[in-house]
């Protein structure tokens, strides 16, 4: 989609649809809607006065301008109550309006974000509106062979801003939003792809292609290289599969040489059958999304290089399938991790923490300033926090606060769970140093405590995205399916850390 920001009056714009907003409870149109209304001899006020449009959140109404202005129609979008309006609502409003316009088959839109007096800065509003529209319009269509499922994409979005002093900032924000949304699309595409087309080696090839396009440094370790490093936990999980495991490493060298990087680690299980501790077949198909953490870190570092962030970032993705088979690892097996710690495998379905253990040890070679790992790690996290919240655990208060701030800014919500030391008992093993499961109760925390053993004293945060990685229902600007969760959160975290705002 072409996105532009331009000066001038919305009413003069020659376009098939103009998009404006209206707050619930307002008797008269405000901002851009008021100016349009004047030029169209009260068409919008008539609609409001007649009670046909109340401005309720996510509703909208189409008005034909009948030659009063160059544009053929106006789409007036409900913003809900003004006192409840915020960036998250704007993302949703923008998405819902864009979806409606696509359904109407209209390819070119001009919009104003002048809603009258609001608390939002124009830069933030532009970013939220553009992200909302793009994220809400996402569709995964590579496997659809009929035109029906592909038609009607919006090709042009013009944001019209009549205050010249706001145009520069708005342009930068729109650009940032587009870059970040493209990264989210990238993650959603990787996660949505079926596991037969997203094996560890294909995922590594995709990461290599992204690196070649963007200028990231790319390295991939095959099983022989992992063996040399002693990554027996990752290799143990991989043994049941005919597909070779990969360890994917991407680097963005945007900071000064020798400044410690932020290392992002993402779980890359391209299919999780559970292994010998096999999962029930119902919904097992959803486990193609068990590499959503890996996809998020690949996409976030792509955003970091595309935004030219002035800091050093490394993304690490341990990638393998988890399958049963004649050579598969088994309950009771003991694996010696790269760190030297031994792990008793109580359940082969708790494979994520095993591959992350070796990836975290590998990450420490970079002497990171911080490690953030992200993983579809535990069903227990969905039980604790539901489908939409990510669980957050970590060892560093400042880092947790930075992640929470990025979470609040992006609407990718996280909730902290405690790494309570008394639960360390639960992962003690009779035969090895630790075991890979604790009790059913508190399963997210014991998984976090397991990872903590490998993060050691490096400032570290763990995000469990088992709930929000794959949505069963549409959200206002996240269509059902792969959400791309973590991409906006991690990118915002990196932007904040490099003191880059969305409209510098
Ligand atoms: N990939 C799953 C976790 C998961 C569950 C992600 C539901 C998304 C939705 C993970 O590998 C797993 O199977 N974890 C086990 C751990 C248990 C055996 C301790 C689980 O949550 O049941
Ligand atoms: Zn599993
Ligand atoms: Zn898993």
Coordinates of C-alpha atoms and ligand atoms in Angstrom, one line a residue:
X1 CA 0.0 0.0 0.0
X2 CA 1.2 3.5 -0.8
X3 CA 1.0 5.7 2.2
X4 CA 1.5 9.4 1.9
X5 CA 1.0 12.4 4.2
X6 CA 0.1 15.6 2.4
X7 CA -1.0 19.2 3.3
X8 CA -4.3 20.9 2.2
X9 CA -7.9 20.6 3.1
X10 CA -9.6 17.2 3.1
X11 CA -12.7 18.6 1.4
X12 CA -10.7 19.5 -1.7
X13 CA -9.3 16.0 -2.1
X14 CA -10.4 14.1 -5.2
X15 CA -10.8 10.6 -4.0
X16 CA -13.4 7.7 -3.9
X17 CA -13.7 8.0 -0.1
X18 CA -12.8 10.4 2.6
X19 CA -12.4 9.0 6.1
X20 CA -13.1 11.1 9.2
X21 CA -14.0 10.3 12.9
X22 CA -16.8 11.3 15.3
X23 CA -17.0 10.9 19.1
X24 CA -19.9 9.2 20.7
X25 CA -22.2 11.6 22.5
X26 CA -21.1 14.7 20.5
X27 CA -24.1 16.6 19.1
X28 CA -22.1 18.2 16.3
X29 CA -19.2 17.1 14.2
X30 CA -15.7 18.3 15.3
X31 CA -12.3 18.7 13.6
X32 CA -12.1 17.5 10.0
X33 CA -15.7 16.2 10.1
X34 CA -16.9 19.7 10.9
X35 CA -15.1 21.3 8.0
X36 CA -16.4 18.6 5.6
X37 CA -19.9 19.0 7.0
X38 CA -19.8 22.8 6.2
X39 CA -18.7 22.1 2.6
X40 CA -21.4 19.4 2.1
X41 CA -24.3 21.5 3.3
X42 CA -24.7 19.6 6.6
X43 CA -24.8 16.0 5.3
X44 CA -22.9 14.7 8.4
X45 CA -24.9 16.7 10.9
X46 CA -28.1 15.5 9.3
X47 CA -27.0 11.9 9.8
X48 CA -26.1 12.6 13.5
X49 CA -29.3 14.7 14.2
X50 CA -31.4 12.0 12.6
X51 CA -30.0 9.5 15.1
X52 CA -28.6 7.3 12.3
X53 CA -25.0 7.6 13.5
X54 CA -24.1 7.8 17.1
X55 CA -20.3 7.5 16.9
X56 CA -20.2 4.2 18.8
X57 CA -16.7 2.6 18.8
X58 CA -15.9 0.6 15.6
X59 CA -19.2 1.5 13.9
X60 CA -19.2 3.5 10.7
X61 CA -21.5 5.1 8.2
X62 CA -21.2 6.0 4.5
X63 CA -22.5 9.3 3.2
X64 CA -22.7 10.2 -0.5
X65 CA -21.5 13.8 -1.2
X66 CA -23.6 14.2 -4.3
X67 CA -21.2 16.5 -6.0
X68 CA -20.8 19.0 -3.2
X69 CA -17.1 18.2 -3.0
X70 CA -14.8 16.3 -5.4
X71 CA -14.8 13.1 -3.3
X72 CA -17.7 10.7 -4.0
X73 CA -18.3 9.5 -0.4
X74 CA -17.4 10.1 3.2
X75 CA -16.9 7.2 5.6
X76 CA -17.5 8.5 9.1
X77 CA -16.0 6.3 11.8
X78 CA -17.2 6.0 15.4
X79 CA -14.5 6.8 17.9
X80 CA -16.5 5.9 21.0
X81 CA -16.5 8.2 24.0
X82 CA -13.8 10.9 23.9
X83 CA -12.7 10.3 27.6
X84 CA -12.0 6.7 26.8
X85 CA -10.2 7.4 23.5
X86 CA -6.5 6.3 23.3
X87 CA -4.0 5.0 20.8
X88 CA -5.2 1.4 21.2
X89 CA -8.7 2.4 20.3
X90 CA -7.4 4.4 17.4
X91 CA -5.6 1.4 16.1
X92 CA -8.9 -0.5 16.2
X93 CA -10.9 2.2 14.7
X94 CA -8.5 2.6 11.8
X95 CA -8.4 -1.1 11.2
X96 CA -12.2 -1.4 11.2
X97 CA -12.6 1.5 8.8
X98 CA -9.9 0.1 6.5
X99 CA -11.6 -3.3 6.5
X100 CA -15.0 -1.7 5.7
X101 CA -13.4 0.3 2.8
X102 CA -11.8 -2.9 1.5
X103 CA -15.2 -4.7 1.7
X104 CA -16.7 -1.8 -0.3
X105 CA -14.0 -2.5 -3.0
X106 CA -12.6 1.0 -2.8
X107 CA -8.8 1.1 -3.5
X108 CA -8.0 4.7 -2.7
X109 CA -8.6 6.5 0.6
X110 CA -7.9 9.9 2.0
X111 CA -8.2 10.3 5.8
X112 CA -7.9 13.0 8.4
X113 CA -6.8 12.4 12.0
X114 CA -8.1 15.8 13.1
X115 CA -10.8 14.7 15.5
X116 CA -11.0 18.0 17.2
X117 CA -9.4 18.4 20.7
X118 CA -7.8 15.2 21.9
X119 CA -4.9 14.3 24.2
X120 CA -3.0 12.5 21.4
X121 CA 0.0 14.0 19.7
X122 CA -0.3 13.9 15.9
X123 CA 2.9 11.8 15.5
X124 CA 1.6 9.1 17.8
X125 CA -1.9 9.3 16.2
X126 CA -0.5 8.8 12.7
X127 CA 1.6 5.9 13.8
X128 CA -1.3 4.2 15.5
X129 CA -3.7 4.8 12.6
X130 CA -1.3 3.5 10.0
X131 CA -0.4 0.5 12.1
X132 CA -4.0 -0.2 12.8
X133 CA -5.0 0.0 9.2
X134 CA -2.2 -2.2 7.9
X135 CA -2.3 -4.8 10.7
X136 CA -6.1 -5.1 10.3
X137 CA -5.9 -5.6 6.6
X138 CA -3.5 -8.5 6.8
X139 CA -4.5 -11.7 5.1
X140 CA -2.5 -14.9 4.6
X141 CA -3.3 -16.0 1.1
X142 CA -0.3 -17.9 -0.5
X143 CA -2.3 -21.1 -0.4
X144 CA -5.5 -19.7 -1.7
X145 CA -5.8 -20.4 -5.4
X146 CA -9.1 -18.7 -6.2
X147 CA -9.4 -14.9 -6.8
X148 CA -12.3 -14.6 -4.4
X149 CA -9.9 -14.7 -1.4
X150 CA -7.5 -12.2 -2.8
X151 CA -9.6 -9.3 -4.2
X152 CA -10.1 -5.8 -3.1
X153 CA -6.8 -4.6 -1.6
X154 CA -6.6 -0.9 -0.7
X155 CA -3.7 0.5 -2.8
X156 CA -3.4 4.1 -1.6
X157 CA -3.9 5.7 1.8
X158 CA -3.4 9.5 2.0
X159 CA -3.4 11.3 5.3
X160 CA -4.4 14.9 4.8
X161 CA -3.1 17.3 7.4
X162 CA -4.1 20.9 7.1
X163 CA -1.6 22.2 9.8
X164 CA 1.7 22.6 7.9
X165 CA 3.8 22.5 11.0
X166 CA 2.6 18.9 11.7
X167 CA 3.4 17.4 8.3
X168 CA 7.1 16.6 8.8
X169 CA 6.5 14.6 12.0
X170 CA 3.5 12.9 10.5
X171 CA 5.5 11.7 7.5
X172 CA 8.1 10.2 9.7
X173 CA 5.5 8.5 11.9
X174 CA 3.8 7.0 8.8
X175 CA 7.1 5.7 7.6
X176 CA 7.9 4.2 11.0
X177 CA 4.5 2.6 11.2
X178 CA 4.8 1.1 7.7
X179 CA 8.2 -0.4 8.5
X180 CA 7.0 -1.9 11.8
X181 CA 3.8 -3.2 10.2
X182 CA 5.9 -4.9 7.4
X183 CA 7.9 -6.6 10.2
X184 CA 4.7 -7.8 11.8
X185 CA 3.5 -9.1 8.4
X186 CA 6.8 -10.9 8.1
X187 CA 6.3 -12.7 11.4
X188 CA 2.7 -13.5 10.7
X189 CA 3.7 -15.0 7.3
X190 CA 6.4 -17.1 8.9
X191 CA 4.0 -18.4 11.6
X192 CA 1.0 -19.0 9.3
X193 CA 3.0 -21.1 6.9
X194 CA 2.3 -24.8 7.4
X195 CA 5.1 -26.8 9.0
X196 CA 5.7 -28.8 5.8
X197 CA 6.8 -25.5 4.2
X198 CA 8.4 -24.0 7.3
X199 CA 11.0 -26.6 8.4
X200 CA 14.0 -25.5 10.4
X201 CA 16.1 -25.3 7.3
X202 CA 13.4 -23.3 5.4
X203 CA 13.1 -20.9 8.4
X204 CA 16.9 -20.5 8.3
X205 CA 16.7 -19.8 4.5
X206 CA 14.0 -17.2 5.1
X207 CA 16.1 -15.5 7.7
X208 CA 19.1 -15.6 5.3
X209 CA 16.9 -13.9 2.6
X210 CA 15.8 -11.2 5.1
X211 CA 19.5 -10.6 6.0
X212 CA 20.5 -10.3 2.3
X213 CA 17.7 -7.8 1.7
X214 CA 18.3 -5.6 4.8
X215 CA 22.0 -5.8 5.5
X216 CA 21.8 -7.9 8.7
X217 CA 24.6 -10.3 9.3
X218 CA 23.5 -13.9 9.0
X219 CA 25.0 -17.1 10.3
X220 CA 23.5 -20.5 10.6
X221 CA 24.7 -23.5 12.6
X222 CA 23.9 -27.0 11.4
X223 CA 23.8 -30.1 13.6
X224 CA 27.6 -30.7 13.2
X225 CA 28.4 -27.2 14.4
X226 CA 26.0 -27.7 17.4
X227 CA 27.6 -30.9 18.3
X228 CA 31.0 -29.2 18.5
X229 CA 29.5 -26.7 20.9
X230 CA 27.9 -29.4 23.0
X231 CA 24.3 -28.2 22.4
X232 CA 22.9 -31.6 23.4
X233 CA 19.6 -30.3 24.7
X234 CA 18.8 -28.8 21.3
X235 CA 20.1 -31.8 19.5
X236 CA 18.2 -34.1 21.8
X237 CA 14.9 -32.5 20.9
X238 CA 15.9 -32.7 17.2
X239 CA 16.7 -36.4 17.2
X240 CA 13.1 -37.6 16.6
X241 CA 12.8 -35.6 13.3
X242 CA 14.2 -36.4 9.9
X243 CA 14.6 -32.6 9.4
X244 CA 18.0 -31.2 10.6
X245 CA 17.9 -28.6 13.3
X246 CA 19.3 -25.1 12.8
X247 CA 20.5 -22.4 15.0
X248 CA 19.9 -19.1 13.3
X249 CA 21.8 -16.0 14.2
X250 CA 21.1 -12.5 12.8
X251 CA 23.0 -9.4 13.8
X252 CA 22.3 -5.7 13.5
X253 CA 25.5 -3.7 14.1
X254 CA 23.9 -0.3 14.4
X255 CA 25.7 0.7 17.6
X256 CA 29.4 1.5 18.4
X257 CA 31.8 -1.4 17.9
X258 CA 32.3 -3.2 21.2
X259 CA 29.1 -1.9 22.9
X260 CA 27.4 -4.9 24.3
X261 CA 24.4 -6.0 22.3
X262 CA 20.8 -6.6 23.2
X263 CA 20.2 -10.3 22.4
X264 CA 16.8 -11.5 21.5
X265 CA 16.2 -15.3 21.6
X266 CA 13.1 -16.8 20.1
X267 CA 11.8 -20.4 20.4
X268 CA 11.7 -21.9 16.9
X269 CA 9.9 -25.3 17.2
X270 CA 8.5 -25.5 13.6
X271 CA 6.2 -28.2 14.7
X272 CA 5.5 -29.5 18.2
X273 CA 3.8 -32.9 18.3
X274 CA 5.0 -33.3 21.9
X275 CA 7.4 -36.1 20.8
X276 CA 7.2 -39.4 22.6
X277 CA 5.0 -37.6 25.3
X278 CA 2.7 -37.0 22.3
X279 CA 0.0 -34.4 22.4
X280 CA -3.7 -35.2 21.8
X281 CA -4.5 -34.9 18.0
X282 CA -7.2 -32.3 18.6
X283 CA -5.7 -28.9 17.8
X284 CA -2.3 -30.4 17.2
X285 CA -2.3 -28.5 13.9
X286 CA -2.0 -25.3 15.9
X287 CA 1.5 -26.4 16.9
X288 CA 2.8 -25.1 13.6
X289 CA 2.9 -21.8 15.4
X290 CA 5.4 -23.0 18.0
X291 CA 8.0 -21.0 16.3
X292 CA 6.1 -17.7 16.9
X293 CA 8.8 -16.5 19.3
X294 CA 11.5 -17.2 16.7
X295 CA 9.5 -15.4 14.0
X296 CA 9.1 -12.4 16.4
X297 CA 12.8 -12.0 17.0
X298 CA 13.6 -12.3 13.3
X299 CA 11.0 -9.7 12.5
X300 CA 12.0 -7.4 15.3
X301 CA 15.7 -7.3 14.2
X302 CA 14.5 -6.7 10.6
X303 CA 12.6 -3.7 11.9
X304 CA 15.7 -2.6 13.9
X305 CA 17.8 -2.6 10.7
X306 CA 15.1 -1.0 8.6
X307 CA 14.7 1.8 11.1
X308 CA 18.5 2.1 11.3
X309 CA 18.4 2.0 15.1
X310 CA 21.7 3.0 16.6
X311 CA 22.4 0.0 18.7
X312 CA 23.7 -3.5 18.5
X313 CA 21.2 -6.3 18.4
X314 CA 21.5 -10.1 18.0
X315 CA 18.6 -12.4 17.2
X316 CA 19.0 -16.1 17.9
X317 CA 16.6 -18.8 16.9
X318 CA 17.1 -22.4 17.9
X319 CA 14.9 -24.2 15.3
X320 CA 13.8 -27.8 15.2
X321 CA 10.8 -30.0 15.0
X322 CA 9.7 -32.0 18.0
X323 CA 8.5 -35.4 16.7
X324 CA 8.4 -39.0 18.0
X325 CA 10.4 -41.6 16.1
X326 CA 12.8 -44.4 16.4
X327 CA 15.7 -42.1 17.3
X328 CA 13.7 -39.7 19.3
X329 CA 14.7 -38.6 22.8
X330 CA 12.6 -40.2 25.5
X331 CA 11.2 -39.5 29.0
X332 CA 13.9 -40.4 31.5
X333 CA 16.8 -39.5 29.2
X334 CA 19.5 -37.2 30.6
X335 CA 20.9 -34.5 28.3
X336 CA 24.1 -32.6 28.9
X337 CA 23.4 -28.9 27.9
X338 CA 26.0 -26.6 26.4
X339 CA 26.4 -24.9 29.8
X340 CA 27.4 -28.2 31.4
X341 CA 24.2 -28.5 33.4
X342 CA 22.5 -31.9 33.0
X343 CA 18.8 -32.2 32.5
X344 CA 16.5 -35.1 33.1
X345 CA 13.8 -35.2 30.5
X346 CA 10.5 -36.0 32.4
X347 CA 8.3 -35.0 29.5
X348 CA 9.4 -34.6 25.8
X349 CA 6.7 -32.1 25.3
X350 CA 8.5 -29.6 27.5
X351 CA 11.0 -29.2 24.6
X352 CA 11.0 -25.4 24.4
X353 CA 12.9 -24.8 27.5
X354 CA 15.5 -27.4 26.4
X355 CA 16.3 -25.7 23.1
X356 CA 16.2 -22.3 24.8
X357 CA 18.6 -23.5 27.4
X358 CA 21.3 -24.0 24.8
X359 CA 20.3 -20.9 22.9
X360 CA 20.7 -18.8 26.1
X361 CA 24.1 -20.3 26.8
X362 CA 25.1 -19.5 23.2
X363 CA 23.7 -15.9 23.7
X364 CA 26.0 -15.3 26.6
X365 CA 29.0 -15.6 24.2
X366 CA 28.0 -12.1 23.0
X367 CA 28.4 -10.6 26.6
X368 CA 24.9 -9.1 26.2
X369 CA 23.8 -5.9 27.9
X370 CA 20.4 -7.7 28.1
X371 CA 18.7 -10.9 26.9
X372 CA 15.0 -11.0 26.1
X373 CA 13.6 -14.4 25.2
X374 CA 10.2 -15.0 23.7
X375 CA 8.5 -18.3 23.4
X376 CA 5.2 -20.2 23.1
X377 CA 6.4 -22.0 26.2
X378 CA 3.6 -23.3 28.4
X379 CA -0.1 -24.1 28.2
X380 CA -0.1 -23.2 31.9
X381 CA 0.4 -19.5 30.8
X382 CA -2.9 -19.6 28.9
X383 CA -4.6 -21.0 32.0
X384 CA -3.1 -18.3 34.1
X385 CA -3.5 -15.3 31.9
X386 CA -5.9 -16.2 29.1
X387 CA -5.6 -15.9 25.4
X388 CA -4.4 -12.3 25.1
X389 CA -1.7 -11.7 27.7
X390 CA 1.9 -12.6 27.5
X391 CA 3.5 -13.7 30.8
X392 CA 6.7 -11.8 31.8
X393 CA 9.4 -13.1 34.1
X394 CA 12.9 -11.8 34.6
X395 CA 15.8 -11.0 36.8
X396 CA 16.3 -7.3 36.2
X397 CA 13.9 -4.7 37.4
X398 CA 15.0 -2.0 34.9
X399 CA 14.7 -4.4 32.0
X400 CA 11.2 -5.5 33.1
X401 CA 10.2 -1.9 33.4
X402 CA 11.4 -1.2 29.9
X403 CA 9.5 -4.1 28.5
X404 CA 6.4 -3.0 30.4
X405 CA 6.7 0.5 29.0
X406 CA 7.0 -0.9 25.5
X407 CA 4.0 -3.1 26.2
X408 CA 1.9 -0.1 27.3
X409 CA 2.9 1.9 24.3
X410 CA 2.1 -0.8 21.7
X411 CA -0.9 -2.5 23.3
X412 CA 0.9 -5.9 23.3
X413 CA 0.1 -6.6 26.9
X414 CA 2.4 -8.4 29.3
X415 CA 1.7 -9.4 32.9
X416 CA 4.5 -10.2 35.3
X417 CA 4.6 -13.6 37.1
X418 CA 7.1 -14.1 39.9
X419 CA 10.2 -16.2 39.6
X420 CA 9.7 -17.4 43.2
X421 CA 12.8 -19.1 44.5
X422 CA 10.9 -21.6 46.6
X423 CA 9.6 -23.2 43.4
X424 CA 13.1 -24.1 42.4
X425 CA 12.6 -27.2 44.5
X426 CA 10.1 -28.4 41.9
X427 CA 12.6 -28.8 39.1
X428 CA 15.2 -30.6 41.2
X429 CA 16.0 -34.0 39.7
X430 CA 17.0 -37.3 41.4
X431 CA 19.4 -38.3 38.7
X432 CA 20.5 -35.0 37.0
X433 CA 21.1 -31.4 38.0
X434 CA 17.5 -30.3 37.0
X435 CA 14.5 -31.8 35.3
X436 CA 12.5 -30.3 32.5
X437 CA 9.1 -30.2 34.2
X438 CA 7.8 -29.3 37.7
X439 CA 4.2 -29.7 38.8
X440 CA 1.2 -28.9 36.6
X441 CA 0.4 -26.1 39.1
X442 CA 2.6 -23.0 38.5
X443 CA 3.9 -24.5 35.2
X444 CA 4.7 -21.2 33.7
X445 CA 6.9 -20.2 36.7
X446 CA 8.8 -23.4 36.8
X447 CA 9.5 -23.1 33.1
X448 CA 10.8 -19.6 33.8
X449 CA 12.9 -20.8 36.7
X450 CA 14.4 -23.5 34.4
X451 CA 15.4 -20.8 31.9
X452 CA 16.8 -18.6 34.7
X453 CA 19.5 -21.3 35.4
X454 CA 20.8 -20.7 31.9
X455 CA 20.4 -16.9 31.7
X456 CA 22.5 -16.7 34.9
X457 CA 23.6 -13.3 36.0
X458 CA 22.9 -11.5 32.7
X459 CA 20.0 -9.1 32.9
X460 CA 17.2 -11.2 31.4
X461 CA 13.5 -11.2 30.7
X462 CA 11.4 -14.1 29.5
X463 CA 8.1 -13.6 27.6
X464 CA 5.7 -16.6 27.4
X465 CA 3.4 -16.0 24.4
X466 CA 1.6 -19.3 24.3
X467 CA -1.8 -17.5 24.6
X468 CA -1.5 -14.5 22.2
X469 CA 0.6 -16.1 19.4
X470 CA -2.3 -17.6 17.6
X471 CA -5.8 -16.1 17.9
X472 CA -9.0 -18.1 17.5
X473 CA -11.1 -14.9 17.1
X474 CA -10.6 -11.6 15.4
X475 CA -9.4 -8.7 17.5
X476 CA -10.0 -5.1 16.3
X477 CA -6.7 -4.9 14.4
X478 CA -5.5 -8.4 14.7
X479 CA -7.3 -10.8 12.3
X480 CA -7.6 -14.4 13.7
X481 CA -4.6 -16.6 13.2
X482 CA -1.0 -15.7 13.7
X483 CA -0.9 -12.4 15.5
X484 CA 2.8 -11.4 15.1
X485 CA 2.8 -10.8 18.9
X486 CA 6.1 -9.5 20.2
X487 CA 7.3 -7.7 17.1
X488 CA 5.9 -4.3 18.0
X489 CA 6.7 -4.8 21.6
X490 CA 10.4 -5.8 21.0
X491 CA 10.8 -3.1 18.3
X492 CA 9.4 -0.4 20.6
X493 CA 11.7 -1.7 23.4
X494 CA 14.7 -1.3 21.0
X495 CA 13.6 2.1 19.8
X496 CA 13.2 3.3 23.4
X497 CA 16.6 1.9 24.2
X498 CA 18.2 3.8 21.4
X499 CA 16.2 6.9 22.2
X500 CA 14.4 7.0 18.9
X501 CA 10.8 8.2 18.9
X502 CA 8.4 7.3 16.1
X503 CA 8.6 10.9 14.9
X504 CA 12.2 12.1 15.8
Ligands
LIG1 N1 4.4 -25.5 22.7 C1 3.9 -26.0 23.9 C2 3.1 -24.9 24.7 C3 1.9 -24.3 24.1 C4 0.7 -24.8 24.5 C5 1.9 -23.3 23.2 C6 -0.5 -24.3 24.0 C7 0.8 -22.8 22.7 C8 -0.4 -23.2 23.1 C9 5.0 -26.5 24.8 O1 6.1 -27.0 24.2 C10 4.4 -27.5 25.7 O2 3.9 -28.5 25.2 N2 4.4 -27.3 27.0 C11 3.9 -28.3 27.9 C12 4.8 -28.3 29.1 C13 4.4 -29.4 30.1 C14 4.7 -30.8 29.5 C15 5.2 -29.2 31.3 C16 2.5 -27.8 28.3 O3 2.3 -26.6 28.4 O4 1.6 -28.7 28.4
LIG2 ZN1 5.8 -29.1 23.7
LIG3 ZN1 6.4 -26.3 22.3

